Amino acid sequence: MTSRRLLMLGPPGAGKGTQSARLAEELGIPQIATGEMLRAAVAAGSEVGKKAKARMDTGDLVPDSVVIGVAEERLSQPDVAAGFILDGFPRNRAQAEALDGMLPKLGCTLECCIVLAADVEVLVKRLLKRAEIEGRSDDNETSIRNRMAVYDEKTAPLIEYYNAKNILVEVDGLGEIDEVAARIAAAIG
Ligand code: ADP
């Protein structure tokens, strides 16, 4: 089987993390989740964490220079040779262009960009519920609304960016986790 090089795109709360983790497990490839990596950096009190924390709490994007560095370092690890699924990176055009610059060095291209589509109000409700369970410091209504706005303004334009490269597949993100997973599996073949 050829290695899969996938990218998961979609608004906060659409299930990117859940579906990416599942695909990573099924396909035996690493999930590269910049949000998780940044939360780990914040918890560890590292330089990256210090630069990221305030932006994450308000739901704004962490500076490109920081996130691109984190992604590039992760993509230089040997396990990436098996393929990868990017979850939460890139989140704007500058990051997408930076990724385009990294991939040739890895000797690969992106194979598929999966967009999880979902209704904003449903997502806000989901995230507020998650806030009660997980207690993430950015899962409060102000930050959630801001993350939605940031997604619309900065990240959603990447749908057209990847559509223009002919690697876009859109999947309905509403429904049970298993249903969405089945849709993704069908979409990426
Ligand atoms: P969600 O999808 O719920 O917003 P993530 O875990 O993907 O959750 O991201 C949480 C936060 O981490 C974002 O709001 C942002 O502050 C920061 N972050 C994650 N990935 C990036 C990125 N590629 N660029 C800039 N900031 C990022």
PDB file of C-alpha atoms and ligand atoms in Angstrom:
ATOM      1  CA  MET A   1       0.000   0.000   0.000  1.00  0.00           C
ATOM      2  CA  THR A   2       1.269   3.449  -0.809  1.00  0.00           C
ATOM      3  CA  SER A   3       1.682   5.816   2.129  1.00  0.00           C
ATOM      4  CA  ARG A   4      -1.187   8.214   2.691  1.00  0.00           C
ATOM      5  CA  ARG A   5      -0.521  11.944   3.033  1.00  0.00           C
ATOM      6  CA  LEU A   6      -3.713  13.527   4.206  1.00  0.00           C
ATOM      7  CA  LEU A   7      -4.880  16.886   5.498  1.00  0.00           C
ATOM      8  CA  MET A   8      -7.990  17.390   7.626  1.00  0.00           C
ATOM      9  CA  LEU A   9      -9.668  20.775   7.379  1.00  0.00           C
ATOM     10  CA  GLY A  10     -12.809  22.055   9.045  1.00  0.00           C
ATOM     11  CA  PRO A  11     -14.165  24.447  11.656  1.00  0.00           C
ATOM     12  CA  PRO A  12     -13.472  24.041  15.387  1.00  0.00           C
ATOM     13  CA  GLY A  13     -15.574  21.250  16.839  1.00  0.00           C
ATOM     14  CA  ALA A  14     -16.283  19.570  13.494  1.00  0.00           C
ATOM     15  CA  GLY A  15     -14.475  16.440  14.639  1.00  0.00           C
ATOM     16  CA  LYS A  16     -11.114  16.896  12.936  1.00  0.00           C
ATOM     17  CA  GLY A  17      -9.246  15.574  15.958  1.00  0.00           C
ATOM     18  CA  THR A  18     -11.501  12.553  16.481  1.00  0.00           C
ATOM     19  CA  GLN A  19     -11.557  11.552  12.833  1.00  0.00           C
ATOM     20  CA  SER A  20      -7.845  12.201  12.319  1.00  0.00           C
ATOM     21  CA  ALA A  21      -6.925  10.036  15.302  1.00  0.00           C
ATOM     22  CA  ARG A  22      -9.072   7.250  13.968  1.00  0.00           C
ATOM     23  CA  LEU A  23      -7.632   7.419  10.471  1.00  0.00           C
ATOM     24  CA  ALA A  24      -4.107   7.566  11.850  1.00  0.00           C
ATOM     25  CA  GLU A  25      -4.741   4.393  13.826  1.00  0.00           C
ATOM     26  CA  GLU A  26      -6.400   2.566  10.943  1.00  0.00           C
ATOM     27  CA  LEU A  27      -3.763   3.522   8.420  1.00  0.00           C
ATOM     28  CA  GLY A  28      -0.783   3.208  10.771  1.00  0.00           C
ATOM     29  CA  ILE A  29       0.384   6.758  10.136  1.00  0.00           C
ATOM     30  CA  PRO A  30       1.137   9.586  12.593  1.00  0.00           C
ATOM     31  CA  GLN A  31      -1.488  12.228  13.345  1.00  0.00           C
ATOM     32  CA  ILE A  32       0.148  15.636  13.351  1.00  0.00           C
ATOM     33  CA  ALA A  33      -2.131  17.877  15.405  1.00  0.00           C
ATOM     34  CA  THR A  34      -0.675  21.337  15.932  1.00  0.00           C
ATOM     35  CA  GLY A  35      -3.279  22.267  18.570  1.00  0.00           C
ATOM     36  CA  GLU A  36      -2.310  19.219  20.664  1.00  0.00           C
ATOM     37  CA  MET A  37       1.383  19.950  20.182  1.00  0.00           C
ATOM     38  CA  LEU A  38       0.894  23.562  21.235  1.00  0.00           C
ATOM     39  CA  ARG A  39      -1.132  22.540  24.318  1.00  0.00           C
ATOM     40  CA  ALA A  40       1.724  20.176  25.260  1.00  0.00           C
ATOM     41  CA  ALA A  41       4.195  23.054  24.828  1.00  0.00           C
ATOM     42  CA  VAL A  42       2.058  25.287  27.061  1.00  0.00           C
ATOM     43  CA  ALA A  43       1.856  22.544  29.695  1.00  0.00           C
ATOM     44  CA  ALA A  44       5.631  22.058  29.548  1.00  0.00           C
ATOM     45  CA  GLY A  45       6.232  25.814  29.869  1.00  0.00           C
ATOM     46  CA  SER A  46       8.576  25.819  26.848  1.00  0.00           C
ATOM     47  CA  GLU A  47       9.447  28.886  24.755  1.00  0.00           C
ATOM     48  CA  VAL A  48       6.931  27.801  22.116  1.00  0.00           C
ATOM     49  CA  GLY A  49       4.302  27.399  24.847  1.00  0.00           C
ATOM     50  CA  LYS A  50       4.954  30.864  26.204  1.00  0.00           C
ATOM     51  CA  LYS A  51       4.526  32.377  22.749  1.00  0.00           C
ATOM     52  CA  ALA A  52       1.341  30.398  22.102  1.00  0.00           C
ATOM     53  CA  LYS A  53      -0.679  30.540  25.314  1.00  0.00           C
ATOM     54  CA  ALA A  54      -2.322  33.971  25.141  1.00  0.00           C
ATOM     55  CA  ARG A  55      -3.378  33.548  21.513  1.00  0.00           C
ATOM     56  CA  MET A  56      -4.775  30.100  22.166  1.00  0.00           C
ATOM     57  CA  ASP A  57      -6.840  31.288  25.116  1.00  0.00           C
ATOM     58  CA  THR A  58      -8.534  34.003  23.072  1.00  0.00           C
ATOM     59  CA  GLY A  59      -8.985  31.664  20.107  1.00  0.00           C
ATOM     60  CA  ASP A  60      -6.624  33.582  17.839  1.00  0.00           C
ATOM     61  CA  LEU A  61      -4.013  31.949  15.642  1.00  0.00           C
ATOM     62  CA  VAL A  62      -0.589  31.433  17.136  1.00  0.00           C
ATOM     63  CA  PRO A  63       1.990  33.359  15.046  1.00  0.00           C
ATOM     64  CA  ASP A  64       2.896  31.645  11.774  1.00  0.00           C
ATOM     65  CA  SER A  65       6.612  31.635  12.590  1.00  0.00           C
ATOM     66  CA  VAL A  66       5.931  29.578  15.730  1.00  0.00           C
ATOM     67  CA  VAL A  67       3.465  27.115  14.206  1.00  0.00           C
ATOM     68  CA  ILE A  68       5.406  26.637  10.996  1.00  0.00           C
ATOM     69  CA  GLY A  69       8.496  25.828  13.087  1.00  0.00           C
ATOM     70  CA  VAL A  70       6.544  23.282  15.128  1.00  0.00           C
ATOM     71  CA  ALA A  71       5.088  21.642  12.007  1.00  0.00           C
ATOM     72  CA  GLU A  72       8.386  21.576  10.161  1.00  0.00           C
ATOM     73  CA  GLU A  73      10.188  19.956  13.059  1.00  0.00           C
ATOM     74  CA  ARG A  74       7.472  17.320  13.405  1.00  0.00           C
ATOM     75  CA  LEU A  75       7.491  16.591   9.687  1.00  0.00           C
ATOM     76  CA  SER A  76      11.233  16.001   9.815  1.00  0.00           C
ATOM     77  CA  GLN A  77      10.783  12.986  12.147  1.00  0.00           C
ATOM     78  CA  PRO A  78      11.431   9.567  10.576  1.00  0.00           C
ATOM     79  CA  ASP A  79       7.944   8.149  11.266  1.00  0.00           C
ATOM     80  CA  VAL A  80       6.541  10.536   8.654  1.00  0.00           C
ATOM     81  CA  ALA A  81       8.000   8.294   5.945  1.00  0.00           C
ATOM     82  CA  ALA A  82       4.977   6.025   6.525  1.00  0.00           C
ATOM     83  CA  GLY A  83       2.649   8.895   5.613  1.00  0.00           C
ATOM     84  CA  PHE A  84       0.823  11.353   7.863  1.00  0.00           C
ATOM     85  CA  ILE A  85      -2.408  13.109   8.581  1.00  0.00           C
ATOM     86  CA  LEU A  86      -2.216  16.823   9.297  1.00  0.00           C
ATOM     87  CA  ASP A  87      -4.854  18.019  11.747  1.00  0.00           C
ATOM     88  CA  GLY A  88      -5.103  21.767  12.370  1.00  0.00           C
ATOM     89  CA  PHE A  89      -2.223  22.785  10.104  1.00  0.00           C
ATOM     90  CA  PRO A  90      -2.198  24.722   7.840  1.00  0.00           C
ATOM     91  CA  ARG A  91      -4.736  27.262   9.083  1.00  0.00           C
ATOM     92  CA  ASN A  92      -4.064  30.138   6.694  1.00  0.00           C
ATOM     93  CA  ARG A  93      -2.536  30.778   3.315  1.00  0.00           C
ATOM     94  CA  ALA A  94       0.958  31.597   4.600  1.00  0.00           C
ATOM     95  CA  GLN A  95       1.043  28.259   6.435  1.00  0.00           C
ATOM     96  CA  ALA A  96      -0.271  26.415   3.374  1.00  0.00           C
ATOM     97  CA  GLU A  97       2.477  27.966   1.250  1.00  0.00           C
ATOM     98  CA  ALA A  98       5.065  27.068   3.887  1.00  0.00           C
ATOM     99  CA  LEU A  99       3.811  23.472   3.790  1.00  0.00           C
ATOM    100  CA  ASP A 100       4.090  23.480   0.007  1.00  0.00           C
ATOM    101  CA  GLY A 101       7.722  24.445   0.514  1.00  0.00           C
ATOM    102  CA  MET A 102       8.376  21.637   3.022  1.00  0.00           C
ATOM    103  CA  LEU A 103       6.875  18.714   1.125  1.00  0.00           C
ATOM    104  CA  PRO A 104       9.367  18.564  -1.755  1.00  0.00           C
ATOM    105  CA  LYS A 105      12.144  18.243   0.842  1.00  0.00           C
ATOM    106  CA  LEU A 106      10.300  15.200   2.189  1.00  0.00           C
ATOM    107  CA  GLY A 107       9.984  13.882  -1.336  1.00  0.00           C
ATOM    108  CA  CYS A 108       6.201  13.814  -1.270  1.00  0.00           C
ATOM    109  CA  THR A 109       3.073  15.743  -2.115  1.00  0.00           C
ATOM    110  CA  LEU A 110      -0.272  16.110  -0.364  1.00  0.00           C
ATOM    111  CA  GLU A 111      -2.625  13.493  -1.615  1.00  0.00           C
ATOM    112  CA  CYS A 112      -5.950  14.616  -0.276  1.00  0.00           C
ATOM    113  CA  CYS A 113      -7.517  17.451   1.709  1.00  0.00           C
ATOM    114  CA  ILE A 114     -10.623  16.325   3.586  1.00  0.00           C
ATOM    115  CA  VAL A 115     -13.005  19.128   4.559  1.00  0.00           C
ATOM    116  CA  LEU A 116     -15.425  18.311   7.360  1.00  0.00           C
ATOM    117  CA  ALA A 117     -18.465  20.490   6.782  1.00  0.00           C
ATOM    118  CA  ALA A 118     -20.811  21.384   9.633  1.00  0.00           C
ATOM    119  CA  ASP A 119     -23.293  23.993  10.787  1.00  0.00           C
ATOM    120  CA  VAL A 120     -21.768  26.692  12.997  1.00  0.00           C
ATOM    121  CA  GLU A 121     -24.512  26.748  15.642  1.00  0.00           C
ATOM    122  CA  VAL A 122     -24.331  22.966  16.050  1.00  0.00           C
ATOM    123  CA  LEU A 123     -20.579  23.271  16.506  1.00  0.00           C
ATOM    124  CA  VAL A 124     -20.823  26.022  19.119  1.00  0.00           C
ATOM    125  CA  LYS A 125     -23.190  23.816  21.125  1.00  0.00           C
ATOM    126  CA  ARG A 126     -20.831  20.832  20.798  1.00  0.00           C
ATOM    127  CA  LEU A 127     -17.857  22.856  21.948  1.00  0.00           C
ATOM    128  CA  LEU A 128     -19.706  24.266  24.941  1.00  0.00           C
ATOM    129  CA  LYS A 129     -20.565  20.714  25.948  1.00  0.00           C
ATOM    130  CA  ARG A 130     -16.930  19.650  25.475  1.00  0.00           C
ATOM    131  CA  ALA A 131     -15.917  22.562  27.698  1.00  0.00           C
ATOM    132  CA  GLU A 132     -17.833  21.023  30.582  1.00  0.00           C
ATOM    133  CA  ILE A 133     -16.216  17.626  30.062  1.00  0.00           C
ATOM    134  CA  GLU A 134     -12.629  18.463  29.151  1.00  0.00           C
ATOM    135  CA  GLY A 135     -12.163  21.893  30.694  1.00  0.00           C
ATOM    136  CA  ARG A 136      -9.963  23.203  27.880  1.00  0.00           C
ATOM    137  CA  SER A 137      -9.091  26.824  28.656  1.00  0.00           C
ATOM    138  CA  ASP A 138     -10.178  28.002  25.181  1.00  0.00           C
ATOM    139  CA  ASP A 139     -13.589  26.322  25.272  1.00  0.00           C
ATOM    140  CA  ASN A 140     -15.605  29.292  26.537  1.00  0.00           C
ATOM    141  CA  GLU A 141     -18.225  31.017  24.408  1.00  0.00           C
ATOM    142  CA  THR A 142     -16.176  34.154  23.620  1.00  0.00           C
ATOM    143  CA  SER A 143     -13.173  32.128  22.474  1.00  0.00           C
ATOM    144  CA  ILE A 144     -15.364  29.653  20.589  1.00  0.00           C
ATOM    145  CA  ARG A 145     -17.117  32.448  18.631  1.00  0.00           C
ATOM    146  CA  ASN A 146     -13.755  33.984  17.876  1.00  0.00           C
ATOM    147  CA  ARG A 147     -12.341  30.646  16.672  1.00  0.00           C
ATOM    148  CA  MET A 148     -15.324  30.337  14.299  1.00  0.00           C
ATOM    149  CA  ALA A 149     -14.693  33.851  12.966  1.00  0.00           C
ATOM    150  CA  VAL A 150     -10.973  33.158  12.566  1.00  0.00           C
ATOM    151  CA  TYR A 151     -11.827  29.939  10.734  1.00  0.00           C
ATOM    152  CA  ASP A 152     -14.145  31.749   8.316  1.00  0.00           C
ATOM    153  CA  GLU A 153     -11.704  34.531   7.639  1.00  0.00           C
ATOM    154  CA  LYS A 154      -8.332  32.765   7.582  1.00  0.00           C
ATOM    155  CA  THR A 155      -8.807  29.020   7.209  1.00  0.00           C
ATOM    156  CA  ALA A 156     -11.917  28.567   5.034  1.00  0.00           C
ATOM    157  CA  PRO A 157     -10.142  30.181   2.027  1.00  0.00           C
ATOM    158  CA  LEU A 158      -7.865  27.131   2.027  1.00  0.00           C
ATOM    159  CA  ILE A 159     -10.803  25.097   0.723  1.00  0.00           C
ATOM    160  CA  GLU A 160     -10.452  26.944  -2.564  1.00  0.00           C
ATOM    161  CA  TYR A 161      -6.646  26.729  -2.327  1.00  0.00           C
ATOM    162  CA  TYR A 162      -6.781  22.910  -2.250  1.00  0.00           C
ATOM    163  CA  ASN A 163      -9.698  22.703  -4.633  1.00  0.00           C
ATOM    164  CA  ALA A 164      -7.511  24.494  -7.173  1.00  0.00           C
ATOM    165  CA  LYS A 165      -4.925  21.730  -6.665  1.00  0.00           C
ATOM    166  CA  ASN A 166      -7.638  19.115  -7.350  1.00  0.00           C
ATOM    167  CA  ILE A 167      -7.137  17.297  -4.051  1.00  0.00           C
ATOM    168  CA  LEU A 168     -10.242  18.427  -2.171  1.00  0.00           C
ATOM    169  CA  VAL A 169     -12.946  16.108  -0.852  1.00  0.00           C
ATOM    170  CA  GLU A 170     -15.829  17.476   1.185  1.00  0.00           C
ATOM    171  CA  VAL A 171     -17.504  15.279   3.780  1.00  0.00           C
ATOM    172  CA  ASP A 172     -20.601  15.966   5.843  1.00  0.00           C
ATOM    173  CA  GLY A 173     -19.321  16.160   9.430  1.00  0.00           C
ATOM    174  CA  LEU A 174     -22.718  15.864  11.105  1.00  0.00           C
ATOM    175  CA  GLY A 175     -23.867  12.559  12.525  1.00  0.00           C
ATOM    176  CA  GLU A 176     -22.410   9.726  14.551  1.00  0.00           C
ATOM    177  CA  ILE A 177     -18.623   9.332  14.682  1.00  0.00           C
ATOM    178  CA  ASP A 178     -18.862   5.972  12.864  1.00  0.00           C
ATOM    179  CA  GLU A 179     -21.066   7.419  10.123  1.00  0.00           C
ATOM    180  CA  VAL A 180     -18.686  10.292   9.483  1.00  0.00           C
ATOM    181  CA  ALA A 181     -15.718   7.885   9.531  1.00  0.00           C
ATOM    182  CA  ALA A 182     -17.449   5.728   6.913  1.00  0.00           C
ATOM    183  CA  ARG A 183     -18.067   8.780   4.723  1.00  0.00           C
ATOM    184  CA  ILE A 184     -14.406   9.759   4.989  1.00  0.00           C
ATOM    185  CA  ALA A 185     -13.246   6.232   4.155  1.00  0.00           C
ATOM    186  CA  ALA A 186     -15.482   6.218   1.076  1.00  0.00           C
ATOM    187  CA  ALA A 187     -14.283   9.674   0.026  1.00  0.00           C
ATOM    188  CA  ILE A 188     -10.553   8.949   0.238  1.00  0.00           C
ATOM    189  CA  GLY A 189     -10.792   5.436  -1.214  1.00  0.00           C
TER     190      GLY A 189
HETATM  191  P1  ADP B   1      -9.969  23.687  17.547  1.00  0.00           P
HETATM  192  O1  ADP B   1     -10.082  22.992  16.238  1.00  0.00           O
HETATM  193  O2  ADP B   1     -11.021  23.305  18.522  1.00  0.00           O
HETATM  194  O3  ADP B   1      -9.816  25.177  17.434  1.00  0.00           O
HETATM  195  P2  ADP B   1      -7.117  22.959  17.914  1.00  0.00           P
HETATM  196  O4  ADP B   1      -6.634  22.045  18.978  1.00  0.00           O
HETATM  197  O5  ADP B   1      -6.907  22.540  16.510  1.00  0.00           O
HETATM  198  O6  ADP B   1      -8.666  23.169  18.274  1.00  0.00           O
HETATM  199  O7  ADP B   1      -6.451  24.401  18.087  1.00  0.00           O
HETATM  200  C1  ADP B   1      -6.497  25.115  19.297  1.00  0.00           C
HETATM  201  C2  ADP B   1      -5.760  26.449  19.177  1.00  0.00           C
HETATM  202  O8  ADP B   1      -4.369  26.204  18.895  1.00  0.00           O
HETATM  203  C3  ADP B   1      -6.227  27.368  18.059  1.00  0.00           C
HETATM  204  O9  ADP B   1      -7.336  28.147  18.419  1.00  0.00           O
HETATM  205  C4  ADP B   1      -4.960  28.222  17.833  1.00  0.00           C
HETATM  206  O10 ADP B   1      -4.830  29.218  18.825  1.00  0.00           O
HETATM  207  C5  ADP B   1      -3.844  27.209  18.058  1.00  0.00           C
HETATM  208  N1  ADP B   1      -3.410  26.589  16.771  1.00  0.00           N
HETATM  209  C6  ADP B   1      -3.507  25.273  16.449  1.00  0.00           C
HETATM  210  N2  ADP B   1      -3.029  25.055  15.216  1.00  0.00           N
HETATM  211  C7  ADP B   1      -2.644  26.264  14.736  1.00  0.00           C
HETATM  212  C8  ADP B   1      -2.100  26.724  13.505  1.00  0.00           C
HETATM  213  N3  ADP B   1      -1.861  25.874  12.481  1.00  0.00           N
HETATM  214  N4  ADP B   1      -1.846  28.056  13.382  1.00  0.00           N
HETATM  215  C9  ADP B   1      -2.063  28.909  14.368  1.00  0.00           C
HETATM  216  N5  ADP B   1      -2.598  28.560  15.546  1.00  0.00           N
HETATM  217  C10 ADP B   1      -2.877  27.249  15.739  1.00  0.00           C
END
